[in-house]
Short mmCIF file of C-alpha atoms and ligand atoms in Angstrom, two decimals:
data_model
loop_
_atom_site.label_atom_id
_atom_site.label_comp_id
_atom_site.label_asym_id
_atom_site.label_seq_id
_atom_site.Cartn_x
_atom_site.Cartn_y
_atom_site.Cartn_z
CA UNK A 1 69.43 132.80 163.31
CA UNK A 2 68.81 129.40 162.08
CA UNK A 3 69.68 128.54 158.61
CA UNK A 4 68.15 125.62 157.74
CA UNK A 5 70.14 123.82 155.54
CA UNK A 6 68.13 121.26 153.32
CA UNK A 7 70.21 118.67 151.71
CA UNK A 8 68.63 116.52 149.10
CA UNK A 9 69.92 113.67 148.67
CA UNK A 10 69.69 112.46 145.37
CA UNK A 11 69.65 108.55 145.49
CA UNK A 12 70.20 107.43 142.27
CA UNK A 13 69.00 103.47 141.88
CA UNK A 14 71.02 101.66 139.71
CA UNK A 15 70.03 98.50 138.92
CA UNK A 16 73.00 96.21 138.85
CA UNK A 17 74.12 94.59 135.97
CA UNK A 18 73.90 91.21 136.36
CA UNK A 19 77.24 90.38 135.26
CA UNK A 20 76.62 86.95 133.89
CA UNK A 21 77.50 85.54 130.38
CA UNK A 22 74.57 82.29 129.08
CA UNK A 23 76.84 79.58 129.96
CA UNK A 24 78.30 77.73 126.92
CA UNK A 25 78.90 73.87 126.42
CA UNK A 26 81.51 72.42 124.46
CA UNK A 27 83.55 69.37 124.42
CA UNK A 28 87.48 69.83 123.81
CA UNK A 29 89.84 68.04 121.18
CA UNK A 30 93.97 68.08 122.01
CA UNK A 31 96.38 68.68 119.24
CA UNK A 32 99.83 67.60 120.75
CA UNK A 33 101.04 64.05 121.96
CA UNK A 34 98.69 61.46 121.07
CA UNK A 35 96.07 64.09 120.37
CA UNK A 36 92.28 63.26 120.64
CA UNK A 37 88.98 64.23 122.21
CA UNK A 38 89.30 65.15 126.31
CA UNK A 39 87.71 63.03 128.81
CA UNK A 40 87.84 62.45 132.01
CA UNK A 41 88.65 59.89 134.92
CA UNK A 42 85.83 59.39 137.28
CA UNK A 43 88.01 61.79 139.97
CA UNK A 44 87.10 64.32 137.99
CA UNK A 45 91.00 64.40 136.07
CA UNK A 46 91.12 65.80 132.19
CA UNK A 47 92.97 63.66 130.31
CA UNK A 48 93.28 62.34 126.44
CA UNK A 49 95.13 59.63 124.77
CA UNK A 50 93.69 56.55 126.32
CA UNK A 51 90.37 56.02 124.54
CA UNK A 52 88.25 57.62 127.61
CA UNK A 53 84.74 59.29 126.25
CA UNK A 54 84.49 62.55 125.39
CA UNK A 55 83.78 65.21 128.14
CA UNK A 56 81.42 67.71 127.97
CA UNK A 57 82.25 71.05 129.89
CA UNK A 58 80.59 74.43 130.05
CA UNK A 59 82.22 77.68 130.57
CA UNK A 60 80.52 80.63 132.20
CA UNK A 61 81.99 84.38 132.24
CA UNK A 62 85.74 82.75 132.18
CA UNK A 63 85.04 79.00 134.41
CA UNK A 64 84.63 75.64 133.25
CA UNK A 65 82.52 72.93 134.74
CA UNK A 66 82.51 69.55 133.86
CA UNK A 67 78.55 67.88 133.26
CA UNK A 68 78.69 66.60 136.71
CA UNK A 69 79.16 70.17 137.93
CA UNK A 70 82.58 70.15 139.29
CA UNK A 71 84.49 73.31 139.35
CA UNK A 72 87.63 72.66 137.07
CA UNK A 73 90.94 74.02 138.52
CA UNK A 74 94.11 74.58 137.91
CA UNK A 75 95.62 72.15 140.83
CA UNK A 76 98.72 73.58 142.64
CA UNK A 77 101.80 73.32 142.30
CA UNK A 78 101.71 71.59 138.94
CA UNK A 79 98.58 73.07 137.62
CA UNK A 80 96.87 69.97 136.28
CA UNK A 81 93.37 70.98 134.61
CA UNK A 82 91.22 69.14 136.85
CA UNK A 83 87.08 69.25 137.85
CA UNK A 84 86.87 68.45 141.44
CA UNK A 85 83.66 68.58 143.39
CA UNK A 86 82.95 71.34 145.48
CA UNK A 87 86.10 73.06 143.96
CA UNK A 88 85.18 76.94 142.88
CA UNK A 89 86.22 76.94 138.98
CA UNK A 90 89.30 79.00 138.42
CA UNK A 91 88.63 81.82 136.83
CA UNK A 92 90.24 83.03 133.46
CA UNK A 93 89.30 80.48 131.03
CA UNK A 94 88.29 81.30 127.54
CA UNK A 95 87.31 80.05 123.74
CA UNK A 96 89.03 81.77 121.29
CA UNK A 97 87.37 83.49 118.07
CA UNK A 98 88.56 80.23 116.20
CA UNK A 99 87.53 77.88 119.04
CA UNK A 100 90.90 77.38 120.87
CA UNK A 101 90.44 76.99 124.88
CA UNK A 102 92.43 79.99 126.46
CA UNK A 103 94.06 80.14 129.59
CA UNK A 104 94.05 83.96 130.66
CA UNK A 105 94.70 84.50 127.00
CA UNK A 106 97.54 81.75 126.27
CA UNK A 107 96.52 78.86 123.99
CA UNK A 108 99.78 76.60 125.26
CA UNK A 109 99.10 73.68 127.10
CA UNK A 110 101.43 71.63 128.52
CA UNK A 111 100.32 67.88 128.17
CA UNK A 112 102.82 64.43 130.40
CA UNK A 113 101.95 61.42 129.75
CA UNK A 114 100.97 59.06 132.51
CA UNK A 115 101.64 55.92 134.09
CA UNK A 116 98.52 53.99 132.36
CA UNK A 117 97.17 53.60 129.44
CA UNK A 118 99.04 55.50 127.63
CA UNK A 119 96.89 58.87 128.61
CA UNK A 120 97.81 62.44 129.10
CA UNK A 121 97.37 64.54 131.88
CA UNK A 122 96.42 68.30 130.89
CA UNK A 123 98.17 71.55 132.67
CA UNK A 124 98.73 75.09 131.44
CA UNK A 125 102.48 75.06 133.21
CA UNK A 126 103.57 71.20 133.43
CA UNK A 127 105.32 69.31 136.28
CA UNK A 128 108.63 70.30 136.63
CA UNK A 129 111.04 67.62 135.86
CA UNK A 130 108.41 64.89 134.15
CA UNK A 131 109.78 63.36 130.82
CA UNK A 132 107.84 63.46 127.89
CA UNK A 133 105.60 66.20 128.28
CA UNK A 134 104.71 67.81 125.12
CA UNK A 135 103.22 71.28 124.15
CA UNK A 136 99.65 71.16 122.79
CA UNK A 137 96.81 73.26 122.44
CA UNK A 138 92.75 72.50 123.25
CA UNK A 139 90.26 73.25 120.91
CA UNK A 140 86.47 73.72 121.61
CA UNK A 141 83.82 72.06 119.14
CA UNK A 142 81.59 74.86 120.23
CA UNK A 143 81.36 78.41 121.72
CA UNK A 144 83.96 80.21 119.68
CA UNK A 145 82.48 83.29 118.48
CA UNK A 146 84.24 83.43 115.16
CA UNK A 147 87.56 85.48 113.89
CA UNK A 148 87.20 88.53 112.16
CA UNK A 149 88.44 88.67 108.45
CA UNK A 150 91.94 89.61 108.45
CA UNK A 151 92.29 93.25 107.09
CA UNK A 152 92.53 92.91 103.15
CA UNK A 153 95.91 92.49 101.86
CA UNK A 154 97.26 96.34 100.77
CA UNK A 155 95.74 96.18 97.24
CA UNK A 156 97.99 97.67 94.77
CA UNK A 157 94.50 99.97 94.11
CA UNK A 158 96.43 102.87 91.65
CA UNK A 159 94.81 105.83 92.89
CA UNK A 160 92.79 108.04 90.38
CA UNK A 161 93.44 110.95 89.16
CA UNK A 162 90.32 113.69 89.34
CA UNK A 163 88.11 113.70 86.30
CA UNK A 164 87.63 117.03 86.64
CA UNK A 165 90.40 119.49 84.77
CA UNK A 166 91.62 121.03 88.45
CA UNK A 167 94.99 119.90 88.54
CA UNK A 168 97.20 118.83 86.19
CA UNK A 169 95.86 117.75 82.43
CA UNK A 170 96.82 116.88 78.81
CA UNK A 171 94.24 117.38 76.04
CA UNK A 172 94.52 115.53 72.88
CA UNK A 173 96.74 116.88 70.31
CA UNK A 174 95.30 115.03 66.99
CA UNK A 175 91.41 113.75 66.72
CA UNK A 176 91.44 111.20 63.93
CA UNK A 177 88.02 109.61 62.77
CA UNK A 178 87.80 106.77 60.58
CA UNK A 179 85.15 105.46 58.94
CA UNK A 180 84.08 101.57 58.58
CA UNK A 181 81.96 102.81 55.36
CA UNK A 182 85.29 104.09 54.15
CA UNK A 183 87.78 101.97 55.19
CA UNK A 184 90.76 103.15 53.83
CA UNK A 185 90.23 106.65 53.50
CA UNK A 186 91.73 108.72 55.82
CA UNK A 187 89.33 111.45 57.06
CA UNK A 188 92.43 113.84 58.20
CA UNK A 189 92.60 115.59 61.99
CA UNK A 190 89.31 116.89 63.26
CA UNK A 191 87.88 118.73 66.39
CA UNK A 192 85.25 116.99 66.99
CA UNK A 193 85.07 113.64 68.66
CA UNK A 194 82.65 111.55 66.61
CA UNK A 195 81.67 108.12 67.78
CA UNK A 196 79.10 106.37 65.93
CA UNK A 197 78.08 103.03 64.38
CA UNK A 198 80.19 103.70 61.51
CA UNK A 199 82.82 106.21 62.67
CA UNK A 200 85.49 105.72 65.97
CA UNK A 201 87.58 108.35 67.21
CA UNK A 202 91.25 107.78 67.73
CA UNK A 203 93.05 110.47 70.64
CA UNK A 204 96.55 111.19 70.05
CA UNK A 205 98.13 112.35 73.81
CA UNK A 206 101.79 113.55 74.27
CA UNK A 207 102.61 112.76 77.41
CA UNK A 208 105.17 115.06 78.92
CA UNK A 209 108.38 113.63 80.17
CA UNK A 210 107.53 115.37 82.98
CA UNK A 211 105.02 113.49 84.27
CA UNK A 212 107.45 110.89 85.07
CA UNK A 213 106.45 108.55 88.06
CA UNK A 214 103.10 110.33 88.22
CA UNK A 215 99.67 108.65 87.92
CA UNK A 216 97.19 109.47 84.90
CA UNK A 217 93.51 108.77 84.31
CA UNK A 218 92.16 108.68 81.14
CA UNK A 219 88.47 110.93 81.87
CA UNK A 220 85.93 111.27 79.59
CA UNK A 221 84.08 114.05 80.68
CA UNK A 222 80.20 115.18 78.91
CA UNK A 223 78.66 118.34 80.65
CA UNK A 224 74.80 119.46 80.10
CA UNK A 225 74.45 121.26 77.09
CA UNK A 226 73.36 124.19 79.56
CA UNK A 227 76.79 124.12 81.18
CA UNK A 228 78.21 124.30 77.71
CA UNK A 229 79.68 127.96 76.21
CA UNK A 230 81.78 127.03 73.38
CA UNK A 231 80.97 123.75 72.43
CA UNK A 232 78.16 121.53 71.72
CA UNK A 233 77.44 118.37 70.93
CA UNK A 234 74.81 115.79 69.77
CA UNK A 235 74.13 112.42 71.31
CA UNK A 236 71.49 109.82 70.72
CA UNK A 237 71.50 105.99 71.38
CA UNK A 238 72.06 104.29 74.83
CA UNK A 239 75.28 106.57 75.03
CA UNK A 240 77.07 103.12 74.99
CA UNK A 241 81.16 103.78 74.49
CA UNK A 242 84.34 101.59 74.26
CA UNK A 243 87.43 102.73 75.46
CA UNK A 244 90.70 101.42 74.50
CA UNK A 245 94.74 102.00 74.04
CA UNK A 246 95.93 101.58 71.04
CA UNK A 247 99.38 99.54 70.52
CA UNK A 248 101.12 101.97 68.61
CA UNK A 249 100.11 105.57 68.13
CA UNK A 250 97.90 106.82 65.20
CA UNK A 251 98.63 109.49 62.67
CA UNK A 252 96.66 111.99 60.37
CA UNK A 253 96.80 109.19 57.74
CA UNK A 254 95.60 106.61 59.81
CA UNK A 255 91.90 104.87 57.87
CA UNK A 256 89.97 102.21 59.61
CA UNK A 257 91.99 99.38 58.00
CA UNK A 258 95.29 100.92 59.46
CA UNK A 259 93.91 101.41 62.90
CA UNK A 260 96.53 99.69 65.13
CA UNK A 261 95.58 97.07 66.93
CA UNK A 262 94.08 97.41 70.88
CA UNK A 263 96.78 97.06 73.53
CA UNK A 264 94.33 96.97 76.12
CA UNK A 265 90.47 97.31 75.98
CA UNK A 266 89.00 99.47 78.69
CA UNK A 267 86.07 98.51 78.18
CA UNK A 268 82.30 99.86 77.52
CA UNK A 269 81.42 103.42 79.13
CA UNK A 270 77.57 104.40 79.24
CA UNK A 271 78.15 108.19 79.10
CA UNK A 272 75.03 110.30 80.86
CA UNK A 273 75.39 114.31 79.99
CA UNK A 274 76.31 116.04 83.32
CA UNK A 275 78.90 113.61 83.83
CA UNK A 276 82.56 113.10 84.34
CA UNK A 277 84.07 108.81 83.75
CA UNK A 278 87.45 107.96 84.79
CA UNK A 279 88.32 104.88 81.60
CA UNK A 280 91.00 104.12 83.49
CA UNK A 281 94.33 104.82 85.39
CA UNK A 282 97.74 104.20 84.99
CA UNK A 283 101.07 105.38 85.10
CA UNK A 284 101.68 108.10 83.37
CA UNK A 285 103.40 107.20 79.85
CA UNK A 286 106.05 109.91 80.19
CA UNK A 287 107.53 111.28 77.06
CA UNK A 288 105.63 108.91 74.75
CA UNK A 289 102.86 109.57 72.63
CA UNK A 290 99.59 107.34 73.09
CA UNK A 291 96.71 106.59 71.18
CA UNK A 292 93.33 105.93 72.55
CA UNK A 293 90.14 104.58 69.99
CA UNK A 294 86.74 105.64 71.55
CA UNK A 295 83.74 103.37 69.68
CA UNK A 296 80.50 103.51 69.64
CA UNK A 297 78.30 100.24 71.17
CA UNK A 298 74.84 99.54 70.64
CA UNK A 299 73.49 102.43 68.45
CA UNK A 300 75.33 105.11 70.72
CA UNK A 301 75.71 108.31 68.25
CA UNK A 302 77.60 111.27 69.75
CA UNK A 303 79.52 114.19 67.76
CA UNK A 304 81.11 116.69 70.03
CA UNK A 305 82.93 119.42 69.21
CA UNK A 306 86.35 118.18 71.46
CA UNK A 307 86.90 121.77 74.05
CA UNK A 308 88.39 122.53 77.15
CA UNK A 309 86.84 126.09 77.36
CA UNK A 310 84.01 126.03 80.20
CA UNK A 311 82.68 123.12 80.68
CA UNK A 312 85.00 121.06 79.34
CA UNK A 313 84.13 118.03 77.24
CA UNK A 314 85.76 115.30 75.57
CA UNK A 315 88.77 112.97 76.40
CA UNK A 316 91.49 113.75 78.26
CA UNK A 317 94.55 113.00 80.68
CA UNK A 318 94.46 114.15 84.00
CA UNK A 319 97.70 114.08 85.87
CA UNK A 320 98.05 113.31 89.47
C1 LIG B 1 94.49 83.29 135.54
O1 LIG B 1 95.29 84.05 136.42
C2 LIG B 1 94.77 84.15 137.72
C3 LIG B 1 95.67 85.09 138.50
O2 LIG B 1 97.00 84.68 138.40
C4 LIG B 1 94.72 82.77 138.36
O3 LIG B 1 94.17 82.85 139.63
C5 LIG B 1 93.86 81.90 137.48
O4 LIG B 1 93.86 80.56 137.96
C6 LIG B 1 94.37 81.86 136.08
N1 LIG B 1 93.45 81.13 135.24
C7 LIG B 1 93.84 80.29 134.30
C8 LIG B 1 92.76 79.61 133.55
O5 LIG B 1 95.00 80.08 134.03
C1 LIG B 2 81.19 119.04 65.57
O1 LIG B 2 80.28 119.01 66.64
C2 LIG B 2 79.41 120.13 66.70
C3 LIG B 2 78.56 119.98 67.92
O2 LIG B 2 77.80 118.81 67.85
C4 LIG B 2 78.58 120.24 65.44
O3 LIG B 2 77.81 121.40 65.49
C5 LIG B 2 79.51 120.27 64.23
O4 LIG B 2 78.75 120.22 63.06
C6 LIG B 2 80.45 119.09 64.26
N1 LIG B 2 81.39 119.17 63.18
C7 LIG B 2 81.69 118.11 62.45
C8 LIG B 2 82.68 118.35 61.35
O5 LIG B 2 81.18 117.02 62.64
#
């Protein structure tokens, strides 16, 4: 029997990369020795120091010509950075991201000065036993393609606590309004938070020595009415708050003209029912008690009754 036995070939054409980079121009500047733009002798040699123009090379996937077209080499055995004609460019040249010429990845340049004029010859090694050679590096006025941004500096970012009451929490243990109509009566502890044009809310917290070395954020948290089974509240106005620490903490007693002063303003809060702010976070003021003023901007009115019961609402401390 014959079994035929049909191969297919499958002859997959792959077009071949072309492997080639645009070639780049750039002229070089030394920074070592006598320092300076890079030109060249008419040989073809690199050299600086001694007033010569300015050369113009181009580099192509890792080799340099010079604008004559001569293949720049690293000449054996002292490795003098030379363009000779008909020479095939060495291989391994690069511009850095910030524009320094690379020899397979090393920026150091060796640079002896030579019998004339007071001009340098260029190699990446350096003629053993030559006096005066000095270390120096080559930058490019062109084809560097630009360092990234170093990585941000580890910001001392404090993380924040949730807003949500999940973990860890304090709830106020005095509300105090006070009244700019009325301002030295004291309008005693209440359960609501009231923040209006004419009456702030001071928060007494009692931080638990507990909490000691642990973070807390400050949250201000206003569910939907519809999410709301104990409480309620009323709100009108831009919903405009500000947010600050008081300096010393308040009391029942305390009237608008014996609010003390702000230790630190949190600034302005636009509060949106169905939402949860984080005023700010800190670390935790174990074992003190703290007082926080919540005021009304613009002609934000809001009276809640203050409740941690599903949903929760009002200020708070949550503890991370
Ligand atoms: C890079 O290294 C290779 C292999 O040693 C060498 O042939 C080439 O000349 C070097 N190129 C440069 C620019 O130093
Ligand atoms: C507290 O807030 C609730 C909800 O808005 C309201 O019904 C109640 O009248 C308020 N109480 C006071 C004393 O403002």
């Amino acid at each position: 029997m014959k079994v035929l036995i049909m191969v297919l070939a499958l002859v997959v054409g792959t077009h071949g990369l072309m492997g080639r980079t645009a070639s780049c121009c750039f002229g070089l500047t030394a920074d070592g020795g006598p320092g300076g733009s890079v030109g060249q002798l008419a040989d073809g040699h690199n050299r600086f120091g001694q007033g010569l123009n300015a050369a113009s090379y181009c580099i192509d996937n890792g080799a340099i010509t010079d604008s004559s077209g001569r293949g720049c080499i690293l000449t054996p055995p002292t490795t003098q950075f030379q363009c000779d004609v008909g020479a095939t460019p060495a291989s391994g040249f690069s511009v850095g991201c910030d524009g320094r010429l690379e020899a397979n990845g090393s920026t150091k340049f060796v640079a002896c000065p030579t019998e004339d004029n007071g001009g340098y010859n260029i190699y990446t090694a350096g003629p053993a036993n030559q006096q005066g050679c000095v270390a120096i590096t080559l930058t490019a006025d062109n084809c560097k393609t630009g360092c990234p941004a170093p990585p941000p500096a580890p910001a001392p970012t404090p993380k924040t606590c949730p807003p949500e009451l999940t973990g860890n929490w304090e709830y106020p243990h005095l509300i105090v309004p006070v009244d700019s109509s009325k301002p030295d009566t004291a309008l005693g502890t209440s359960y609501n938070g009231t923040i209006s044009s004419k009456i702030s809310s001071i928060y007494n917290f009692d931080v638990p020595a507990a909490d000691t070395g642990k973070t807390c954020s400050l949250v201000f948290l206003l569910p939907k009415k519809t999410e709301l089974e104990t409480s309620d509240f009323t709100l009108s106005g831009t919903g405009a708050i500000d947010f600050g620490m008081l300096s010393s903490a308040a009391t029942a007693g305390t009237t608008y003209d014996s609010i003390p002063s702000t230790a630190k303003d949190y600034g302005v809060t636009t509060v949106v029912p169905g939402n949860a702010y984080t005023i700010a976070t800190f670390p935790c003021p174990a074992g003190e008690r703290v007082s926080y003023k919540a005021s009304a901007k613009d002609n934000t009115c809001l009276n809640y009754f203050q409740d941690y019961n599903p949903s929760p609402i009002g200020l708070y401390i949550t503890v991370c």
